[in-house]
PDB file of C-alpha atoms in Angstrom:
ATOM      1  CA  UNK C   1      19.453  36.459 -18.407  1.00  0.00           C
ATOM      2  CA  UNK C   2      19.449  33.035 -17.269  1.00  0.00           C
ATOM      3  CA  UNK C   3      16.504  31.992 -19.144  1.00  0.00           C
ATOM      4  CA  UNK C   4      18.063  32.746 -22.337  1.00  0.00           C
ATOM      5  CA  UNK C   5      20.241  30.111 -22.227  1.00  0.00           C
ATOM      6  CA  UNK C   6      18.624  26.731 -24.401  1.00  0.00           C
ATOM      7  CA  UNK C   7      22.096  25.281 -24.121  1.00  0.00           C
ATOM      8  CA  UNK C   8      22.799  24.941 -20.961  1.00  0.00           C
ATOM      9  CA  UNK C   9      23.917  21.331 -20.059  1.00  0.00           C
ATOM     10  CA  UNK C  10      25.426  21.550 -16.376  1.00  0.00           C
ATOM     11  CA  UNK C  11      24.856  24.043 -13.831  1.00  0.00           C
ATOM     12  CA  UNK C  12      26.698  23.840 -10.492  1.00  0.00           C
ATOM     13  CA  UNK C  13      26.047  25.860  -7.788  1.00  0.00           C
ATOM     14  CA  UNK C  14      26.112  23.912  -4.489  1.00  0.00           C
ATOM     15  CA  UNK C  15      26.615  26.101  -1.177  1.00  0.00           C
ATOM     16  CA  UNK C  16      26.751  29.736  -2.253  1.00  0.00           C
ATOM     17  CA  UNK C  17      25.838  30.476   1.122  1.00  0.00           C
ATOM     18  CA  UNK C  18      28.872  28.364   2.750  1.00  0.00           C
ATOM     19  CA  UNK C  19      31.339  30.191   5.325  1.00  0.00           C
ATOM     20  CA  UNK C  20      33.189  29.104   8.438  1.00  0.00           C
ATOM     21  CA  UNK C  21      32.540  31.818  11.418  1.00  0.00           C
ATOM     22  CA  UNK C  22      36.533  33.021  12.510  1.00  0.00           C
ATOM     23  CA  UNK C  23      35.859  31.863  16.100  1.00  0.00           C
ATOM     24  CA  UNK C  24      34.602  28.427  14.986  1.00  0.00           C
ATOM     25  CA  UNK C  25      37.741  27.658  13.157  1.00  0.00           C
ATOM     26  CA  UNK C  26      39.147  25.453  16.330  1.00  0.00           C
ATOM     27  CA  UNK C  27      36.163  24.139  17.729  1.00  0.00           C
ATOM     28  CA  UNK C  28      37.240  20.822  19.056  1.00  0.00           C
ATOM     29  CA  UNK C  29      33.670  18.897  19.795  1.00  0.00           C
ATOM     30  CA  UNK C  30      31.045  18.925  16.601  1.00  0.00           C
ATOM     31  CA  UNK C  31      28.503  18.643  19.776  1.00  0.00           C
ATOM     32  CA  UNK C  32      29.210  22.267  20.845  1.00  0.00           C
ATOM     33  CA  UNK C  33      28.475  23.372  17.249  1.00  0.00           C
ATOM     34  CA  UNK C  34      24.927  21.971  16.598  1.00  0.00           C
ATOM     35  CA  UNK C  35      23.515  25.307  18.719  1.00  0.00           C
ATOM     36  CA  UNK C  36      23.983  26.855  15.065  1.00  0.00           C
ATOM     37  CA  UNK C  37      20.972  25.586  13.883  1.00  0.00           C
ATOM     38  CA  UNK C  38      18.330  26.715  16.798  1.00  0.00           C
ATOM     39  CA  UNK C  39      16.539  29.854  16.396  1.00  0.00           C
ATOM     40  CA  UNK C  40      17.962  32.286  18.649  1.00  0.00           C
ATOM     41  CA  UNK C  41      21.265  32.380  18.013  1.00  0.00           C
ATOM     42  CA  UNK C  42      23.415  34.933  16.011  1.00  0.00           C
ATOM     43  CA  UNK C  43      23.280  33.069  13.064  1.00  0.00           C
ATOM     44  CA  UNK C  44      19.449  33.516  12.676  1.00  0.00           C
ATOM     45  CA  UNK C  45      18.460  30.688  10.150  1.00  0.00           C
ATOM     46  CA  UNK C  46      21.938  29.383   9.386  1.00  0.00           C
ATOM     47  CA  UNK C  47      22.210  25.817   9.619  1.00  0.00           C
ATOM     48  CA  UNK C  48      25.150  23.605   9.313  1.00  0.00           C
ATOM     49  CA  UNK C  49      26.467  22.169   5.945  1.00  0.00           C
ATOM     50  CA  UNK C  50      25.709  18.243   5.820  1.00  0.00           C
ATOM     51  CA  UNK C  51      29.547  17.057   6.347  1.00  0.00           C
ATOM     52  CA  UNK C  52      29.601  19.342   9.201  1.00  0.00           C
ATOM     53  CA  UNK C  53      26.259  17.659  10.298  1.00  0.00           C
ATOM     54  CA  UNK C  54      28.070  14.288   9.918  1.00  0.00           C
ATOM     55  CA  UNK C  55      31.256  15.377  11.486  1.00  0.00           C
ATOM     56  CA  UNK C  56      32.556  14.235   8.368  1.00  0.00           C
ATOM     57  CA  UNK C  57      34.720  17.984   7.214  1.00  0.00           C
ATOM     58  CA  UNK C  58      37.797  16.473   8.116  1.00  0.00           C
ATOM     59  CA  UNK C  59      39.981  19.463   8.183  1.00  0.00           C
ATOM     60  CA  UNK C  60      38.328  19.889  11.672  1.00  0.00           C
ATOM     61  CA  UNK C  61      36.578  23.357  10.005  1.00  0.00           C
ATOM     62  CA  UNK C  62      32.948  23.606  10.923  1.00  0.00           C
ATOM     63  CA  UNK C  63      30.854  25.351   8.155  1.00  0.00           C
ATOM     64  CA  UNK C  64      28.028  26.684   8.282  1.00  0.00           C
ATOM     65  CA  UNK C  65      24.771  27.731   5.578  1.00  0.00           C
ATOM     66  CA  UNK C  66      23.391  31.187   5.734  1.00  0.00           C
ATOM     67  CA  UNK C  67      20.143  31.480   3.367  1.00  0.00           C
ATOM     68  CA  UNK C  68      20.304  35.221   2.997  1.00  0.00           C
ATOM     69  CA  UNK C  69      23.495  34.363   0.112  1.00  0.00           C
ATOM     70  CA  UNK C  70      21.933  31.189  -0.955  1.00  0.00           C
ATOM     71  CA  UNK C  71      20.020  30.893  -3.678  1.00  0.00           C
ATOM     72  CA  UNK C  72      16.464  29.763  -2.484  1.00  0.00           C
ATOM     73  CA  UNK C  73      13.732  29.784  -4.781  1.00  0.00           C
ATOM     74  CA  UNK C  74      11.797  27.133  -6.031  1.00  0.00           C
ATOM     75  CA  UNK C  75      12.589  24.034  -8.427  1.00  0.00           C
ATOM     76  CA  UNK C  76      10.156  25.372 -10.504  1.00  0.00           C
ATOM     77  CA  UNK C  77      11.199  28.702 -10.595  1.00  0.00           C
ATOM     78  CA  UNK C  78      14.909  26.034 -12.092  1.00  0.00           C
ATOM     79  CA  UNK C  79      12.319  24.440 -14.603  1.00  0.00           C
ATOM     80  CA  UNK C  80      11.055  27.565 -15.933  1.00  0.00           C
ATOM     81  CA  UNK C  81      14.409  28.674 -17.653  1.00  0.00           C
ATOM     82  CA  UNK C  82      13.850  26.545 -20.635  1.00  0.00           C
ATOM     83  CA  UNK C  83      17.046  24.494 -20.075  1.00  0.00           C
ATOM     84  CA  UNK C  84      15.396  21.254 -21.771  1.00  0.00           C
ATOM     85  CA  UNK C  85      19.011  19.964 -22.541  1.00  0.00           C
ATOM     86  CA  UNK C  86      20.056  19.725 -18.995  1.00  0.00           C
ATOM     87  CA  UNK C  87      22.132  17.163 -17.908  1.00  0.00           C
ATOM     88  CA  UNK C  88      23.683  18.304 -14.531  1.00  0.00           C
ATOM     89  CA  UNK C  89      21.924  20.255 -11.801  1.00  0.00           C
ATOM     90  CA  UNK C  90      23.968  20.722  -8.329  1.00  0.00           C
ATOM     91  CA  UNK C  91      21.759  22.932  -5.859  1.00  0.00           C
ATOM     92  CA  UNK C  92      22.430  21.329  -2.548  1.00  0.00           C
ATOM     93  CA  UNK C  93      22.629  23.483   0.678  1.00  0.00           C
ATOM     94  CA  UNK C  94      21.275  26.671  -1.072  1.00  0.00           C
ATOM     95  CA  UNK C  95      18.046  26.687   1.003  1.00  0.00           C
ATOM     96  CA  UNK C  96      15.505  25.836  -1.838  1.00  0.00           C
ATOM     97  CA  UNK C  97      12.065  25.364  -1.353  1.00  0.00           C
ATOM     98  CA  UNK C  98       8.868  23.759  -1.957  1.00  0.00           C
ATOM     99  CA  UNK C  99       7.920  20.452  -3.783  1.00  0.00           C
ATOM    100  CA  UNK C 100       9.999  18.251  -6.362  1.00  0.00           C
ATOM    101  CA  UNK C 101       7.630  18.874  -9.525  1.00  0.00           C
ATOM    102  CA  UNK C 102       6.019  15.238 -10.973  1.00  0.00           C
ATOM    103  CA  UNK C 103       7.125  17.453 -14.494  1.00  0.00           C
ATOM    104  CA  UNK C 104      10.475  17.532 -13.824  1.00  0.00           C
ATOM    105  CA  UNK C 105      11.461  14.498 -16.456  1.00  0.00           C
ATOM    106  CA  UNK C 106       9.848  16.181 -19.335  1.00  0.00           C
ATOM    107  CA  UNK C 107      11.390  20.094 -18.319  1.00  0.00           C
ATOM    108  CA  UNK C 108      14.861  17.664 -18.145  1.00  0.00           C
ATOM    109  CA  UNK C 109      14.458  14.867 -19.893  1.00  0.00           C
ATOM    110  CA  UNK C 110      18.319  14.856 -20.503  1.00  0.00           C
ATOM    111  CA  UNK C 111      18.976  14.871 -16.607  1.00  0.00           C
ATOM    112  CA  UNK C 112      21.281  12.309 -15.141  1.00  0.00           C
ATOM    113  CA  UNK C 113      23.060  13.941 -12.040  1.00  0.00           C
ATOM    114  CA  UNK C 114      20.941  15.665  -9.544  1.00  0.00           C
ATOM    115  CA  UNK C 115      22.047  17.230  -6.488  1.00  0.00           C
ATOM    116  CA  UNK C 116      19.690  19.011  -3.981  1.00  0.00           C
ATOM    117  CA  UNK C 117      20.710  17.907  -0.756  1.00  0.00           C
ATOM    118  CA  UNK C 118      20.602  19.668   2.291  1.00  0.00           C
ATOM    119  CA  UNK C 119      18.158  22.111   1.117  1.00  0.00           C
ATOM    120  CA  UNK C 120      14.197  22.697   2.753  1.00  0.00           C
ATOM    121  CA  UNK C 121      12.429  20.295  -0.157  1.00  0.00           C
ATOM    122  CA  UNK C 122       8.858  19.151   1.035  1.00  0.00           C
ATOM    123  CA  UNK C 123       5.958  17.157   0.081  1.00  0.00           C
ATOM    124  CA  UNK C 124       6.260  13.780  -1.489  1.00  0.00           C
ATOM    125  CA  UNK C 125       9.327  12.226  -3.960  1.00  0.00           C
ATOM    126  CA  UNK C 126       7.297  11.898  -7.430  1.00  0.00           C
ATOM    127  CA  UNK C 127       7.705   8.338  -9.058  1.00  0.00           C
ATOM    128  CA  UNK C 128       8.210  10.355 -12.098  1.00  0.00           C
ATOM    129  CA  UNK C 129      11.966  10.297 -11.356  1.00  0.00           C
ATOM    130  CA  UNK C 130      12.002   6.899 -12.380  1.00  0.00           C
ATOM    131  CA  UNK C 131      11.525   7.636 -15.811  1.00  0.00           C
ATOM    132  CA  UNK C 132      14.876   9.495 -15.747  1.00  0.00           C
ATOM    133  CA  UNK C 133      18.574   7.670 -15.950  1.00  0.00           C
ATOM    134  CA  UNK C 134      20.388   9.399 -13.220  1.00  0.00           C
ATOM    135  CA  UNK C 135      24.216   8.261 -12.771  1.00  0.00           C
ATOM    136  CA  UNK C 136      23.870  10.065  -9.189  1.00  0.00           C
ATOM    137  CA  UNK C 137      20.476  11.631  -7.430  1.00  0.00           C
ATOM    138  CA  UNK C 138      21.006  13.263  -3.587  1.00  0.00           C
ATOM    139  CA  UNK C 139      17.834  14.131  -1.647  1.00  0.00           C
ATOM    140  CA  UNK C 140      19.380  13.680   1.708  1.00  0.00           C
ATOM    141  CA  UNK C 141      18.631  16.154   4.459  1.00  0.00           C
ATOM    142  CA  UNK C 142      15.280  17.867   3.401  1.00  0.00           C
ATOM    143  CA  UNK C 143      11.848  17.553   4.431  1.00  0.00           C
ATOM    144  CA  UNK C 144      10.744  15.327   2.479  1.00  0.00           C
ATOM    145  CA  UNK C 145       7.607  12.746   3.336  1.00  0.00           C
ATOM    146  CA  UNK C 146       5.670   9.846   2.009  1.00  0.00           C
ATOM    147  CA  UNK C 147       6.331   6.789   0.380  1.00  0.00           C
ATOM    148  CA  UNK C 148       9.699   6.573  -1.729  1.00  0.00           C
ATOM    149  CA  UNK C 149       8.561   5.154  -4.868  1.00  0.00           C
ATOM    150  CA  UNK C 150       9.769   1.486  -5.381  1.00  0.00           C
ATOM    151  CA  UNK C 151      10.481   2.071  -9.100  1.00  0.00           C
ATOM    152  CA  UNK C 152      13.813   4.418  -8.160  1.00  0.00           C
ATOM    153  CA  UNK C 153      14.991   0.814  -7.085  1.00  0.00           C
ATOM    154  CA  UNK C 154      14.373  -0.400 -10.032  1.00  0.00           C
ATOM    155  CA  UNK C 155      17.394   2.126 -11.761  1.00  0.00           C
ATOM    156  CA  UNK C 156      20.680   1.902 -11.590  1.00  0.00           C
ATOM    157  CA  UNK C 157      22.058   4.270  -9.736  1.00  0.00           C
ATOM    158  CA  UNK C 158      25.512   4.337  -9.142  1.00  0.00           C
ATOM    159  CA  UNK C 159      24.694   7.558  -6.330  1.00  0.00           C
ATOM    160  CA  UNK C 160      21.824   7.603  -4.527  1.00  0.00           C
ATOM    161  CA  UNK C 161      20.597   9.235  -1.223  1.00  0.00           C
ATOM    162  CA  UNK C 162      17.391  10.043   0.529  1.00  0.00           C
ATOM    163  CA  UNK C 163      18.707   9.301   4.341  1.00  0.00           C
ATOM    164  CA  UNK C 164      17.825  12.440   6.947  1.00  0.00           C
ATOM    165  CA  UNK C 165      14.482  12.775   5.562  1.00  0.00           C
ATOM    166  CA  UNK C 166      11.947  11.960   8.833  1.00  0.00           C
ATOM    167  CA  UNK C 167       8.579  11.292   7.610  1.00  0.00           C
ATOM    168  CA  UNK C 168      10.159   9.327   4.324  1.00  0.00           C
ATOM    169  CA  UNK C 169       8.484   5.673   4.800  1.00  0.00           C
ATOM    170  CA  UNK C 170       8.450   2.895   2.266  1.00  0.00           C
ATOM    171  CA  UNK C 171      11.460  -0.721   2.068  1.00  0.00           C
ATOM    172  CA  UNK C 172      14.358  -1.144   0.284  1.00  0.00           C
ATOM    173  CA  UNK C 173      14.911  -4.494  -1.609  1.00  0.00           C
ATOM    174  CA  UNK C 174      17.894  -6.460   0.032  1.00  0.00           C
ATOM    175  CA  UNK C 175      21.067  -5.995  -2.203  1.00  0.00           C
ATOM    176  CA  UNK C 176      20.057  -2.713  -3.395  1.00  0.00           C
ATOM    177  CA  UNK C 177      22.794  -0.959  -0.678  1.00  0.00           C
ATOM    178  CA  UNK C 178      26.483  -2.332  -0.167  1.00  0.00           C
ATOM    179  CA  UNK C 179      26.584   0.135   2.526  1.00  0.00           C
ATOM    180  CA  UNK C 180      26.236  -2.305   5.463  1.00  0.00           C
ATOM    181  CA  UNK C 181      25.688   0.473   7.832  1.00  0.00           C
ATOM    182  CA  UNK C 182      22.244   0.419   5.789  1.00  0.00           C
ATOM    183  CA  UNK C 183      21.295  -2.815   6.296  1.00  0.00           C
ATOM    184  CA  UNK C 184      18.227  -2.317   7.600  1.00  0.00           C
ATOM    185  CA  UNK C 185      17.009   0.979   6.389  1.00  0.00           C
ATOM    186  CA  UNK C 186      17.796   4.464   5.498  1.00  0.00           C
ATOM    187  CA  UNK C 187      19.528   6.116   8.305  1.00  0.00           C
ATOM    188  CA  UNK C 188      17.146   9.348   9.467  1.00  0.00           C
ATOM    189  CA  UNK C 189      14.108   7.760   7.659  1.00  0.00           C
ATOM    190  CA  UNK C 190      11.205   5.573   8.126  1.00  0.00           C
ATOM    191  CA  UNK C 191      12.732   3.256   5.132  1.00  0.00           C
ATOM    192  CA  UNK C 192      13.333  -0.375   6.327  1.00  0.00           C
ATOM    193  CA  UNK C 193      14.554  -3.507   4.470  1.00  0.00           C
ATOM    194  CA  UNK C 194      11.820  -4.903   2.784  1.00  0.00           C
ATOM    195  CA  UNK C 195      10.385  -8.532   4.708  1.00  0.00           C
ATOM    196  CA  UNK C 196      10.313 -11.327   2.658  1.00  0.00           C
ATOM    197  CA  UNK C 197       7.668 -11.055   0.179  1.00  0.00           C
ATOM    198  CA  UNK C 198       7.233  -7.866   0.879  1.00  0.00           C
ATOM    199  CA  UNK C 199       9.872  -6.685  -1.509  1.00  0.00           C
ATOM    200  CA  UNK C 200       7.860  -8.533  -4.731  1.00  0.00           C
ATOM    201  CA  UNK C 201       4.533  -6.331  -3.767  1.00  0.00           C
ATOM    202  CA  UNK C 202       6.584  -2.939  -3.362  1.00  0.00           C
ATOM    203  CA  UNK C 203       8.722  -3.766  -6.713  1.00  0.00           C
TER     204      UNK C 203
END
């Protein structure tokens, strides 16, 4: 049904698996909580939402992500609906899988906000993004490696996030950040400041 939809413009659907567990309600210490995400507890593959990661919920109510009401899948499996006027696409903490397709731009050429943080994305971010004019783009907490391509510096974004992503590498141009908590990197990331000169070879 969803596939015969050639209009579609904005589809959000961020956390569908998103509860808070009775007995967590009044944890007190975000340290006792982060037990949710190991194996062999009762919550299986759960893992905690990425304010709750933080300790950033402010109302003090942990929350957790359970992929068996999430929506997985694949981007591609997103891409093969046939929504070629997209504009909006909010998937974060819904447990999807796999690569971020080097195709995306011409499935979405429309696309300017993309959420898909917190999810289980792998392999490499495709420089093909570039070529799209994103007012916001979230790739924080995946599983994401290689090089972040120094042309997604070149846009501007007025939201932007890769941090939490271990094996991402690559610099960020000075300025590019007025987050001065990211001064010299990407928290969670293997994304430093650029060096001088170095910045004019990544760019």
């Amino acid at each position: 049904a969803m596939a015969n939809l050639p209009e579609m413009r904005s589809f959000v659907a961020f956390r569908q698996g998103e509860y808070t567990p009775c007995h967590l309600r009044n944890e007190p210490k975000l340290k006792n909580l982060l037990n949710l995400e190991k194996k062999n507890t009762e919550y299986g593959d759960c893992k905690l939402v990425w304010e709750t990661a933080l300790g950033d919920d402010g109302d003090d109510n942990p929350r957790i992500l359970c992929p068996w009401v999430s929506l997985r899948g694949t981007l591609q499996d997103w891409m093969d609906l046939g929504w070629t006027k997209l504009e909006k696409l909010w998937l974060d903490g819904n447990f999807i899988a796999g690569s971020i397709p080097e195709s995306m731009p011409r499935a979405w050429p429309q696309l300017t906000s993309l959420d898909l943080y917190r999810n289980e994305l792998t392999g490499t971010v495709p420089a093909s993004l570039a070529e799209l004019h994103f007012d916001k783009l979230q790739l924080q907490g995946n599983h994401l490696s290689g090089t972040l391509p120094p042309a997604l510096f070149k846009r501007s974004c007025c939201y932007f996030n890769v941090a939490a992503n271990a094996n991402l590498s690559g610099c960020v141009p000075s300025g590019t950040f007025k987050d001065k908590a990211w001064a010299k990197g990407i928290p969670g990331t293997k994304i430093s400041r650029c060096k001088p000169g170095q910045e004019h070879q990544e760019l």
